[in-house]
């Protein structure tokens, strides 16, 4: 069992999915010979050929639109969007077509499409390379949305996503691509659409997904010595949300902080706060607090550390939840 | 089925040959040649000024690449090899014309009198470009591939309605020609006979993907299908680019509608400083293009025709050194932006909600200063 990076884990997961099912195709810009700008598809075109690992023309609407047609023929396209901010030319295809064709065809045409999206900031990039557009898709009925946070999940979740009969938006925390973990490829995975308690605690529940899971865990570790015990849940699935374990946790801790990089206004945190309030009203000691990006365009990179939630802002919110 | 079945194989260099339609006025060896449709008559002063722009623009690029390597810039998109196309296009613009660049048009920015440091500030991560796009008639850089082509057409429609005699120059790459927005911009420009010239630098690659991944026919031939003329010019020949672009802009200004110009060139460097081209192209390809260098041929012509002497080239060299030093100093001394500025200009009319958020942000930051710690208590992980 060797340690692998998150990027490599997805690469291994894609390889396994392609070996298991000849209908799995990869499509995207620069994913073939180059192996993707993050090297996530490195070596796959060499081993599976240009018909299964397709360097597409530079057009995201084209990628998703043709994926729809391929899915109608029984293929399972896995589309790579090079960076979060470039998914929007494909937005029309995803929201008006991919999301609805199963329902419109009364189940005759399943849209077995995975859209891989490296998302989030923290890499010092220029405009449109650091965004967190997951809420737009989570808001759309017909789409399923997941986000992995670590190499082990990345390896299994990408395979599970590809096996789904529903379209899945698969968000990859790009700033964590180089994080390593031991990967045991023989352990049976847990189901895709389940959240997971990743650190037990009893004072406050911290919810996170994707890149912010690590930050939340660091926050929990930082205050451990001060006698404050944070429980951290990795949401993993954003649509559908799996909030059963979250309700259970919040009923114990009485406090909850939701963290994401995306702007807080009408972000995932807003929906989660509403659901927790509905389900756990009498257990709450404080309102559910949200920590997210500010409601501004993602700023130039010199300002991104101020924009992005970090350990301090998470702990600041935890502290505030104790003032009610 | 494989790509070979449709008669195109990746990296097939015969496909990449420019062909007989290529408009050229200055050969790679620096020899002036005539073209039946495109004439150019430049004074020795103008020719030397063009050479100066080419040389200085290259120097800006080399310096910015070095600054990126030294950690002063987050990233840099090099124009190396495309100076002829960009300076030629820049020279063709009249003051009243508007340019819509991508993210690589540093040479056009230069011609529009945009300070290189105002371009560098974007790549340093300080802002999204600090020049005034309306005053310079040079739009802000656009990173989302192709979107600016529609903006250019709309701007041109505004010109039509104002009855003004200006034109619009829209820049795009070879890869961009695949985008829906770009194709829509061709339809709109055509239907409305908009005063727009599409200036496509075919530098043979869209990151790693060679041109044959985007098109089975030469790009300039596509224009015909949209109902306007397309021409292919030697993008490394600044004189031909200037002549062709001038003529197209003049046609646009006089109500003859759009033109598509394919400037046939080569990206000599990596896509950006984050890219490693050795993964997808052969060094021999670059060696071949080195012989077609856009600056060397002008230099050779100036010398051969006796329009510039050694002292001239020395003065340009000295000016380049000064410019490079100014850029280096200006970059390393560039102040970091005030983080609270991210809340500025989000709306023309600030919302109460965002104002409150900005105030909370200021108070939050101040709390670290109050606690005697200029920075957040626990360093942010990255
Ligand atoms: C809509 C969109 N998709 C993907 C990208 C990522 N990307 C940046 S540059 C580039 C290639 C552009 O190639 P081309 O149009 O030929 O211009 P060049 O970079 O060669 O100047 C790609 C795919 C982007 N910026 N925007
Ligand atoms: Mg190109």
XYZ file of C-alpha atoms and ligand atoms in Angstrom:
733
model
C 0.000 0.000 0.000
C 1.710 3.130 -1.224
C 0.760 6.736 -0.557
C -0.805 8.397 -3.602
C -1.815 11.949 -4.321
C -5.445 12.910 -4.788
C -4.805 13.602 -8.466
C -3.193 10.222 -8.956
C -6.008 8.524 -7.058
C -8.552 9.930 -9.517
C -6.300 8.803 -12.351
C -6.260 5.285 -10.902
C -10.010 5.373 -10.375
C -10.592 6.434 -13.990
C -8.293 3.676 -15.205
C -10.153 1.084 -13.163
C -13.511 2.353 -14.420
C -12.304 2.149 -18.026
C -10.996 -1.367 -17.522
C -14.254 -2.460 -15.905
C -16.568 -0.981 -18.521
C -15.694 -0.502 -22.197
C -18.508 2.048 -22.473
C -16.614 4.528 -20.333
C -15.118 7.376 -22.405
C -13.137 10.385 -21.294
C -13.663 13.718 -23.060
C -12.059 17.083 -22.518
C -9.529 19.701 -23.475
C -5.880 18.636 -23.269
C -6.732 15.388 -21.479
C -5.069 13.092 -24.022
C -1.502 13.633 -24.998
C -0.910 16.179 -22.243
C -2.764 14.140 -19.636
C -4.758 17.157 -18.488
C -3.433 20.408 -17.106
C -3.355 18.742 -13.675
C -2.177 15.392 -15.130
C -5.271 13.661 -13.778
C -5.677 11.706 -17.033
C -1.956 11.108 -17.462
C -1.167 8.014 -19.510
C -4.782 7.042 -20.135
C -4.858 7.954 -23.821
C -1.676 5.985 -24.360
C -3.247 2.891 -22.822
C -6.875 3.203 -23.953
C -6.449 4.969 -27.291
C -7.774 8.156 -28.862
C -11.264 6.761 -29.249
C -11.721 6.374 -25.517
C -9.672 9.322 -24.283
C -10.739 12.173 -26.513
C -8.961 15.495 -26.882
C -11.990 17.541 -27.870
C -12.208 20.833 -29.709
C -12.107 23.830 -27.376
C -15.825 24.109 -26.617
C -17.436 23.111 -23.356
C -20.970 23.213 -24.704
C -19.722 20.855 -27.393
C -18.250 18.504 -24.822
C -21.454 18.233 -22.828
C -23.786 18.321 -25.814
C -22.032 15.434 -27.532
C -21.805 13.606 -24.214
C -25.612 13.646 -24.189
C -25.703 11.958 -27.581
C -23.095 9.424 -26.556
C -25.063 8.667 -23.401
C -28.151 8.078 -25.567
C -26.095 5.418 -27.365
C -25.230 3.722 -24.083
C -21.825 5.221 -23.521
C -20.722 6.633 -20.210
C -18.874 9.850 -20.978
C -16.700 11.321 -18.256
C -16.201 14.960 -19.196
C -13.401 17.064 -17.830
C -13.965 20.785 -17.471
C -10.476 22.260 -17.316
C -11.273 24.778 -14.569
C -14.425 25.609 -12.593
C -14.844 28.990 -14.283
C -15.075 27.360 -17.723
C -18.098 25.218 -17.022
C -20.451 28.025 -17.992
C -20.391 27.595 -21.765
C -21.722 24.105 -20.936
C -24.269 25.355 -18.418
C -27.102 25.331 -20.906
C -26.459 21.712 -21.911
C -26.079 20.590 -18.292
C -29.079 22.395 -16.847
C -31.606 22.211 -19.687
C -30.616 18.853 -21.182
C -28.431 16.600 -19.032
C -30.573 17.309 -15.962
C -33.918 16.754 -17.653
C -33.673 14.115 -20.339
C -34.255 11.223 -17.958
C -37.483 12.784 -16.748
C -38.594 13.969 -20.202
C -38.056 10.527 -21.704
C -39.876 8.969 -18.762
C -36.779 7.042 -17.832
C -36.014 5.721 -21.292
C -32.874 7.756 -21.673
C -30.674 7.717 -18.617
C -27.965 10.367 -18.698
C -24.974 8.407 -17.477
C -22.614 11.343 -17.610
C -19.971 12.427 -15.124
C -18.664 15.979 -15.246
C -15.323 16.317 -13.498
C -14.635 19.831 -12.273
C -11.443 20.915 -10.527
C -12.816 23.595 -8.195
C -11.876 26.099 -5.542
C -9.075 28.533 -4.963
C -5.850 28.799 -3.072
C -3.487 28.160 -5.967
C -2.626 31.742 -6.865
C -4.320 31.599 -10.253
C -5.770 34.307 -12.485
C -9.500 35.000 -12.892
C -11.956 32.141 -13.483
C -9.553 29.478 -12.177
C -10.538 29.443 -8.506
C -14.301 29.340 -8.337
C -16.801 27.194 -6.523
C -19.892 26.880 -8.723
C -21.370 23.800 -7.012
C -24.502 25.544 -5.765
C -25.772 26.282 -9.284
C -25.807 22.575 -10.024
C -27.009 21.450 -6.611
C -29.973 23.752 -7.174
C -30.879 21.931 -10.380
C -33.260 18.980 -10.081
C -32.021 15.978 -12.014
C -28.344 16.437 -11.257
C -26.378 14.752 -8.517
C -23.404 16.577 -7.083
C -20.514 15.222 -5.033
C -17.168 16.565 -3.838
C -14.216 14.489 -2.708
C -11.797 15.692 -0.069
C -9.008 13.125 0.101
C -7.202 10.575 -2.095
C -8.988 7.492 -0.769
C -12.426 8.956 -1.394
C -11.291 10.325 -4.722
C -10.315 6.856 -5.946
C -13.592 5.252 -4.936
C -15.987 8.107 -5.503
C -15.003 8.641 -9.123
C -15.678 4.965 -9.865
C -18.981 5.056 -8.040
C -19.968 8.225 -9.876
C -19.221 6.608 -13.223
C -21.409 3.612 -12.306
C -24.417 5.813 -11.532
C -27.392 5.855 -13.842
C -27.816 9.567 -13.106
C -25.633 12.472 -14.187
C -23.061 13.374 -11.547
C -21.146 16.609 -11.157
C -17.876 15.516 -9.594
C -16.049 18.355 -7.868
C -12.338 17.876 -7.258
C -10.526 20.117 -4.746
C -7.765 21.339 -7.006
C -5.575 22.740 -4.280
C -5.554 19.274 -2.681
C -4.486 17.415 -5.839
C -1.005 16.990 -4.390
C -2.105 15.787 -0.929
C -1.096 12.216 -0.223
C -2.693 9.330 1.619
C -2.273 5.581 1.767
C -4.665 3.998 -0.671
C -5.911 0.461 -0.227
C -7.628 -0.430 -3.475
C -9.115 -3.635 -2.052
C -11.320 -2.185 0.670
C -15.008 -2.174 -0.210
C -16.146 1.447 -0.481
C -19.086 2.977 1.355
C -21.927 4.263 -0.798
C -21.402 7.461 -2.786
C -24.252 9.532 -1.458
C -23.362 9.433 2.211
C -21.784 12.031 4.430
C -19.165 10.908 6.903
C -18.170 11.867 10.398
C -14.404 12.352 10.094
C -13.624 13.566 13.601
C -15.743 13.075 16.698
C -16.222 15.925 19.146
C -18.914 17.298 21.442
C -18.911 21.114 21.508
C -19.747 22.129 17.971
C -20.352 20.404 14.644
C -18.331 21.711 11.702
C -19.572 20.759 8.230
C -17.319 20.950 5.201
C -16.676 19.341 1.822
C -13.940 19.281 -0.778
C -10.944 21.494 0.034
C -12.409 22.800 3.288
C -12.458 19.397 5.024
C -8.767 19.580 5.677
C -9.093 23.143 6.912
C -11.908 22.137 9.266
C -9.844 19.253 10.620
C -6.929 21.599 11.200
C -9.217 23.969 13.048
C -10.419 21.115 15.226
C -6.851 20.052 15.958
C -5.824 23.617 16.757
C -8.365 24.055 19.564
C -8.145 20.553 20.949
C -5.543 21.645 23.498
C -7.769 24.517 24.596
C -10.409 22.089 25.698
C -12.765 22.761 22.835
C -13.917 19.695 21.010
C -15.139 20.051 17.407
C -16.930 17.338 15.514
C -16.178 17.429 11.802
C -18.421 15.977 9.107
C -17.289 15.609 5.494
C -20.520 16.086 3.557
C -19.166 14.339 0.401
C -22.544 14.513 -1.330
C -24.037 17.948 -2.009
C -27.094 16.838 -3.929
C -28.722 14.852 -2.578
C -27.546 16.023 0.824
C -27.126 13.261 3.396
C -28.003 15.133 6.548
C -29.091 12.229 8.802
C -25.659 11.984 10.423
C -25.505 15.775 10.604
C -28.815 16.041 12.487
C -27.639 13.342 14.843
C -24.415 15.247 15.472
C -26.054 18.633 15.932
C -28.539 17.173 18.407
C -25.527 16.197 20.517
C -23.401 19.324 20.117
C -26.148 21.927 19.878
C -23.983 24.074 17.604
C -23.097 24.002 13.959
C -20.827 25.880 11.568
C -21.004 25.213 7.813
C -17.904 25.966 5.753
C -17.420 26.347 2.002
C -15.322 28.455 -0.319
C -18.312 29.509 -2.393
C -20.002 32.795 -1.503
C -22.313 32.420 1.485
C -25.294 34.190 -0.062
C -27.633 31.392 -1.188
C -24.790 28.896 -1.027
C -25.018 25.270 0.095
C -24.646 26.482 3.670
C -27.928 28.352 3.462
C -29.894 25.231 2.566
C -28.086 23.179 5.178
C -28.740 25.769 7.877
C -32.413 25.791 6.981
C -32.702 22.014 7.103
C -30.867 21.798 10.440
C -33.102 24.479 11.864
C -36.170 22.561 10.758
C -34.967 19.236 12.138
C -32.982 20.201 15.233
C -34.664 23.394 16.386
C -35.032 22.380 20.012
C -31.455 21.076 20.266
C -29.781 24.214 18.949
C -27.924 26.443 21.401
C -27.089 28.921 18.644
C -28.098 29.610 15.069
C -26.252 27.610 12.433
C -23.424 29.880 11.234
C -21.983 29.996 7.746
C -18.360 30.588 6.842
C -17.725 31.082 3.154
C -16.271 33.265 0.491
C -17.491 36.831 0.589
C -20.258 37.885 -1.763
C -17.872 39.417 -4.251
C -16.332 38.102 -7.426
C -13.433 35.821 -6.593
C -10.659 38.378 -6.055
C -7.234 38.603 -7.686
C -4.904 36.083 -6.097
C -3.054 38.528 -3.850
C -6.309 38.846 -1.923
C -7.467 35.263 -1.990
C -6.181 34.382 1.454
C -8.425 37.091 2.820
C -11.342 35.898 0.758
C -11.128 32.192 1.472
C -12.296 30.695 4.731
C -9.329 29.574 6.772
C -8.720 28.086 10.159
C -9.108 31.456 11.886
C -12.420 32.254 10.299
C -13.771 28.815 11.172
C -12.704 29.221 14.792
C -14.062 32.735 14.857
C -17.449 31.339 13.842
C -17.188 28.575 16.431
C -16.459 31.222 19.081
C -19.419 33.271 17.946
C -21.671 30.252 18.225
C -20.760 30.163 21.903
C -21.887 33.740 22.467
C -25.580 33.105 21.954
C -12.602 4.773 -36.083
C -9.514 6.772 -35.443
C -8.455 10.275 -36.275
C -6.545 8.805 -39.238
C -9.777 7.673 -40.862
C -10.822 11.237 -41.454
C -7.564 12.088 -43.122
C -6.050 14.017 -40.268
C -3.347 12.759 -38.002
C -2.119 14.587 -34.946
C 1.052 16.512 -35.512
C 0.905 16.026 -39.271
C 3.136 18.865 -40.329
C 1.969 18.887 -43.944
C -1.425 19.970 -42.652
C 0.321 22.783 -40.841
C 1.963 24.153 -43.970
C 0.707 27.600 -44.695
C -0.144 27.044 -48.355
C -0.175 29.340 -51.384
C -2.806 31.686 -49.977
C -0.341 33.030 -47.459
C 0.070 36.768 -47.826
C 3.636 37.853 -47.364
C 5.498 41.127 -47.954
C 8.720 40.319 -46.160
C 10.289 36.888 -46.441
C 11.907 35.141 -43.477
C 15.245 36.130 -45.022
C 14.254 39.779 -44.885
C 13.537 40.226 -48.570
C 10.741 42.608 -49.598
C 8.255 40.977 -51.941
C 5.179 42.414 -53.595
C 1.623 41.145 -53.416
C -1.035 42.046 -56.001
C -3.690 42.919 -53.411
C -1.675 44.323 -50.572
C 0.776 47.140 -50.838
C 2.617 48.902 -48.118
C 4.718 52.005 -48.203
C 6.499 52.867 -45.000
C 9.092 55.536 -44.388
C 12.458 54.551 -42.889
C 11.343 56.209 -39.636
C 8.211 54.103 -39.537
C 10.118 50.933 -40.273
C 12.558 51.656 -37.499
C 9.689 52.447 -35.149
C 8.138 49.096 -35.991
C 11.416 47.358 -35.307
C 11.659 49.194 -31.991
C 8.177 48.058 -30.977
C 8.972 44.471 -31.918
C 12.198 44.475 -29.940
C 10.759 46.180 -26.872
C 7.688 43.987 -26.814
C 9.881 40.908 -26.887
C 11.953 42.318 -24.079
C 8.875 42.920 -21.949
C 7.921 39.321 -22.527
C 11.343 37.915 -21.690
C 11.520 39.997 -18.535
C 8.032 38.983 -17.414
C 8.876 35.323 -17.986
C 11.985 35.749 -15.843
C 10.005 37.528 -13.143
C 7.553 34.646 -13.065
C 10.390 32.167 -12.688
C 11.649 34.172 -9.752
C 8.275 34.010 -8.057
C 7.280 37.607 -8.723
C 4.340 36.707 -10.965
C 1.758 33.976 -10.463
C 1.811 33.093 -14.140
C 2.756 34.621 -17.484
C 1.365 33.953 -20.958
C 4.256 34.518 -23.317
C 3.832 36.102 -26.747
C 7.247 34.885 -27.901
C 7.128 34.342 -31.664
C 3.902 36.314 -32.096
C 5.408 39.812 -31.948
C 5.019 40.355 -35.691
C 1.329 39.500 -35.654
C 0.612 41.675 -32.643
C 2.679 44.711 -33.528
C 1.350 44.562 -37.094
C -2.209 44.464 -35.804
C -1.491 47.175 -33.263
C -0.070 49.460 -35.941
C -3.125 48.970 -38.094
C -5.417 50.399 -35.420
C -6.395 54.052 -35.663
C -6.811 55.995 -32.443
C -10.590 55.775 -32.570
C -10.673 52.009 -33.142
C -11.374 49.609 -30.302
C -9.416 46.422 -29.616
C -10.695 43.356 -27.790
C -7.722 41.221 -26.704
C -7.476 37.725 -25.232
C -4.846 37.338 -22.487
C -1.781 37.160 -24.731
C -1.913 40.465 -26.620
C 0.858 42.227 -24.723
C 2.209 43.482 -28.037
C -1.087 45.117 -28.929
C -1.301 46.557 -25.421
C 2.084 48.139 -26.044
C 0.894 49.697 -29.285
C -2.157 51.059 -27.446
C 0.244 52.752 -24.983
C -0.776 50.540 -22.105
C 2.068 50.453 -19.604
C 3.494 46.909 -19.406
C 3.288 47.154 -15.623
C -0.480 47.562 -15.909
C -0.513 44.223 -17.720
C 1.944 42.620 -15.323
C -0.171 43.583 -12.311
C -2.795 41.120 -13.569
C -0.317 38.266 -13.804
C 1.093 39.198 -10.405
C -2.378 38.769 -8.928
C -2.910 42.377 -7.904
C -5.894 43.125 -10.119
C -7.596 42.115 -13.356
C -5.546 44.556 -15.401
C -5.102 48.127 -14.220
C -5.425 50.094 -17.449
C -8.498 52.057 -18.433
C -10.107 50.060 -21.257
C -12.168 52.983 -22.531
C -9.420 55.583 -22.472
C -6.850 53.298 -24.113
C -9.386 51.767 -26.518
C -7.952 48.454 -25.452
C -10.402 46.260 -23.589
C -9.377 44.394 -20.469
C -7.903 40.960 -21.032
C -10.445 38.188 -21.351
C -9.613 34.758 -20.005
C -12.800 32.853 -20.864
C -12.068 31.699 -24.379
C -13.958 33.454 -27.141
C -16.483 35.537 -25.211
C -14.902 38.827 -26.297
C -15.766 38.202 -29.952
C -19.433 38.822 -29.249
C -18.577 41.912 -27.209
C -16.591 43.209 -30.164
C -19.537 42.743 -32.501
C -21.896 44.483 -30.098
C -19.429 47.336 -29.799
C -19.366 47.492 -33.577
C -23.159 47.626 -33.683
C -22.920 50.605 -31.364
C -20.506 52.268 -33.744
C -22.986 51.698 -36.566
C -25.768 53.324 -34.607
C -23.588 56.286 -33.662
C -22.614 56.786 -37.275
C -18.984 56.940 -36.248
C -16.113 55.991 -38.517
C -14.267 53.629 -36.239
C -13.800 49.892 -36.365
C -13.262 47.051 -33.942
C -10.432 44.551 -33.866
C -11.309 41.326 -32.068
C -8.478 39.005 -31.123
C -8.836 35.276 -30.776
C -6.748 32.146 -30.911
C -6.975 29.106 -33.165
C -8.514 27.080 -30.349
C -11.106 29.760 -29.740
C -12.579 29.234 -33.208
C -14.312 26.123 -31.824
C -16.308 28.005 -29.216
C -20.003 28.583 -29.732
C -19.707 32.250 -28.786
C -17.098 32.786 -31.487
C -19.243 31.180 -34.152
C -22.215 33.223 -33.008
C -20.104 36.345 -33.269
C -19.378 35.447 -36.907
C -23.091 35.094 -37.590
C -23.910 38.400 -35.932
C -21.077 40.297 -37.544
C -22.162 38.958 -40.901
C -25.888 39.563 -40.542
C -25.405 43.103 -39.265
C -22.371 43.862 -41.459
C -20.722 45.001 -38.259
C -17.478 47.010 -38.522
C -15.427 44.229 -36.956
C -12.215 42.531 -37.970
C -11.556 39.162 -36.386
C -7.843 38.768 -35.888
C -7.065 35.121 -35.233
C -3.523 34.276 -34.275
C -3.166 30.695 -35.365
C -0.145 29.842 -33.273
C -0.765 26.178 -34.094
C -1.742 25.184 -30.559
C -4.468 25.528 -27.991
C -2.395 24.552 -24.967
C -1.438 20.998 -26.060
C -3.931 20.525 -28.854
C -2.619 21.102 -32.355
C -4.810 22.978 -34.827
C -6.070 19.808 -36.499
C -8.003 19.046 -33.296
C -10.091 22.139 -34.043
C -10.472 22.199 -37.791
C -10.258 20.108 -40.929
C -9.943 23.133 -43.166
C -7.644 26.136 -42.915
C -9.292 28.558 -40.520
C -9.491 31.498 -42.916
C -11.654 29.418 -45.249
C -14.354 29.198 -42.621
C -15.177 32.890 -42.986
C -16.659 32.314 -46.422
C -19.329 30.074 -44.984
C -20.371 32.879 -42.687
C -20.575 35.283 -45.583
C -17.512 37.459 -45.260
C -13.952 37.316 -46.542
C -11.201 35.384 -44.823
C -7.504 35.881 -45.490
C -4.387 34.105 -44.328
C -1.390 36.261 -43.666
C 2.122 35.371 -42.611
C 1.770 36.230 -38.946
C 5.523 36.512 -38.587
C 5.637 39.185 -41.259
C 4.787 42.429 -39.532
C 4.484 44.326 -42.817
C 2.009 41.920 -44.324
C 0.006 41.821 -41.117
C -0.106 45.603 -41.041
C -1.162 45.854 -44.684
C -3.841 43.182 -44.424
C -5.262 44.416 -41.139
C -5.272 48.048 -42.258
C -7.200 47.160 -45.362
C -9.703 45.081 -43.409
C -10.241 47.799 -40.799
C -10.699 50.360 -43.556
C -13.304 48.133 -45.187
C -15.071 47.844 -41.847
C -15.030 51.599 -41.323
C -16.537 52.178 -44.738
C -19.502 49.894 -44.252
C -18.194 46.814 -46.014
C -18.626 44.563 -42.994
C -16.375 42.083 -41.261
C -13.194 40.300 -42.306
C -11.556 37.299 -40.743
C -7.761 37.392 -40.655
C -5.828 34.260 -39.880
C -2.336 35.315 -38.811
C -0.329 32.181 -39.357
C 2.297 32.021 -36.646
C 3.769 29.858 -33.932
C 3.800 29.941 -30.177
C 7.538 29.665 -29.513
C 7.168 29.338 -25.772
C 4.992 27.302 -23.463
C 1.250 28.030 -23.354
C 1.938 29.746 -20.061
C 4.692 29.409 -17.509
C 2.637 26.567 -15.969
C 2.859 24.482 -19.133
C 5.436 21.940 -20.311
C 5.313 21.761 -24.133
C 7.876 18.953 -24.293
C 5.002 16.660 -23.371
C 3.204 17.251 -26.651
C 5.430 18.708 -29.350
C 8.799 18.104 -30.898
C 11.710 20.469 -30.461
C 12.403 20.161 -34.202
C 9.129 21.923 -34.939
C 10.284 24.910 -32.943
C 13.670 24.874 -34.635
C 11.955 25.174 -38.024
C 9.917 28.141 -36.845
C 12.962 29.821 -35.371
C 14.065 30.422 -38.946
C 10.883 32.403 -39.506
C 11.475 34.754 -36.596
C 9.380 37.926 -36.955
C 12.035 40.296 -35.627
C 15.121 38.961 -37.360
C 13.585 39.438 -40.766
C 12.861 43.111 -40.119
C 16.362 43.585 -38.821
C 17.813 41.919 -41.913
C 15.661 44.083 -44.165
C 16.609 47.296 -42.366
C 20.277 46.458 -42.674
C 20.118 45.242 -46.248
C 18.162 48.268 -47.426
C 20.431 50.637 -45.520
C 17.584 52.031 -43.437
C 19.256 51.375 -40.104
C 22.815 51.243 -38.925
C 24.631 49.627 -36.033
C 24.106 52.675 -33.847
C 20.355 52.316 -34.261
C 20.342 48.708 -33.112
C 22.593 49.590 -30.199
C 20.218 52.334 -29.125
C 17.303 49.910 -29.207
C 19.323 47.445 -27.190
C 20.045 50.124 -24.593
C 16.406 51.162 -24.502
C 15.408 47.518 -24.013
C 17.735 47.229 -21.047
C 16.257 50.351 -19.501
C 12.731 49.100 -20.067
C 13.553 45.718 -18.552
C 15.072 47.398 -15.502
C 12.008 49.611 -15.104
C 9.702 46.615 -15.356
C 11.723 44.632 -12.856
C 11.769 47.463 -10.370
C 8.127 48.332 -10.928
C 7.102 44.724 -10.428
C 9.086 43.963 -7.314
C 7.994 47.239 -5.756
C 4.362 46.873 -6.778
C 2.259 47.241 -3.648
C -0.106 44.469 -2.664
C -3.733 45.470 -3.085
C -5.762 46.417 -0.037
C -7.891 43.316 0.635
C -10.934 45.424 1.426
C -10.871 46.547 -2.199
C -12.508 43.247 -3.158
C -15.780 44.749 -1.970
C -15.391 47.787 -4.189
C -17.231 48.128 -7.489
C -19.090 44.836 -7.211
C -22.148 46.923 -8.018
C -22.615 50.409 -9.375
C -24.785 50.867 -6.323
C -23.425 49.056 -3.281
C -26.047 46.872 -1.574
C -26.681 47.273 2.154
C -25.934 43.583 2.609
C -22.525 43.803 0.971
C -21.701 47.026 2.783
C -22.376 45.289 6.063
C -20.199 42.374 5.008
C -17.381 44.740 4.104
C -17.663 46.358 7.530
C -17.561 42.982 9.250
C -14.520 42.087 7.185
C -12.761 45.277 8.234
C -13.594 44.661 11.887
C -12.440 41.081 11.651
C -9.108 42.121 10.170
C -8.738 44.874 12.728
C -9.174 42.332 15.506
C -5.872 40.754 14.514
C -4.139 44.092 14.554
C -5.707 44.881 17.948
C -4.395 41.627 19.359
C -0.917 42.767 18.433
C -0.716 40.449 15.488
C -0.714 41.941 12.037
C -1.613 38.653 10.445
C -4.218 36.067 11.336
C -3.359 34.212 14.541
C -2.813 30.853 12.999
C -1.216 30.925 9.585
C -3.524 29.852 6.823
C -2.607 26.517 5.354
C -2.194 26.320 1.611
C -14.045 28.694 -21.964
C -12.644 28.307 -21.652
N -12.300 27.004 -21.683
C -11.048 26.621 -21.387
C -10.108 27.538 -21.050
C -8.696 27.098 -20.698
N -7.767 27.560 -21.714
C -7.050 28.672 -21.562
S -6.160 29.048 -22.903
C -6.707 27.681 -23.735
C -6.250 27.433 -25.122
C -6.530 28.584 -26.014
O -5.995 28.341 -27.264
P -6.059 29.406 -28.420
O -7.446 29.907 -28.579
O -5.421 28.796 -29.592
O -5.185 30.624 -27.872
P -3.634 30.635 -27.467
O -3.574 30.306 -26.011
O -2.918 29.666 -28.313
O -3.184 32.030 -27.670
C -7.581 26.949 -22.937
C -8.201 25.679 -23.309
C -10.498 28.894 -21.013
N -9.642 29.866 -20.679
N -11.763 29.247 -21.317
Mg -3.440 28.954 -30.188
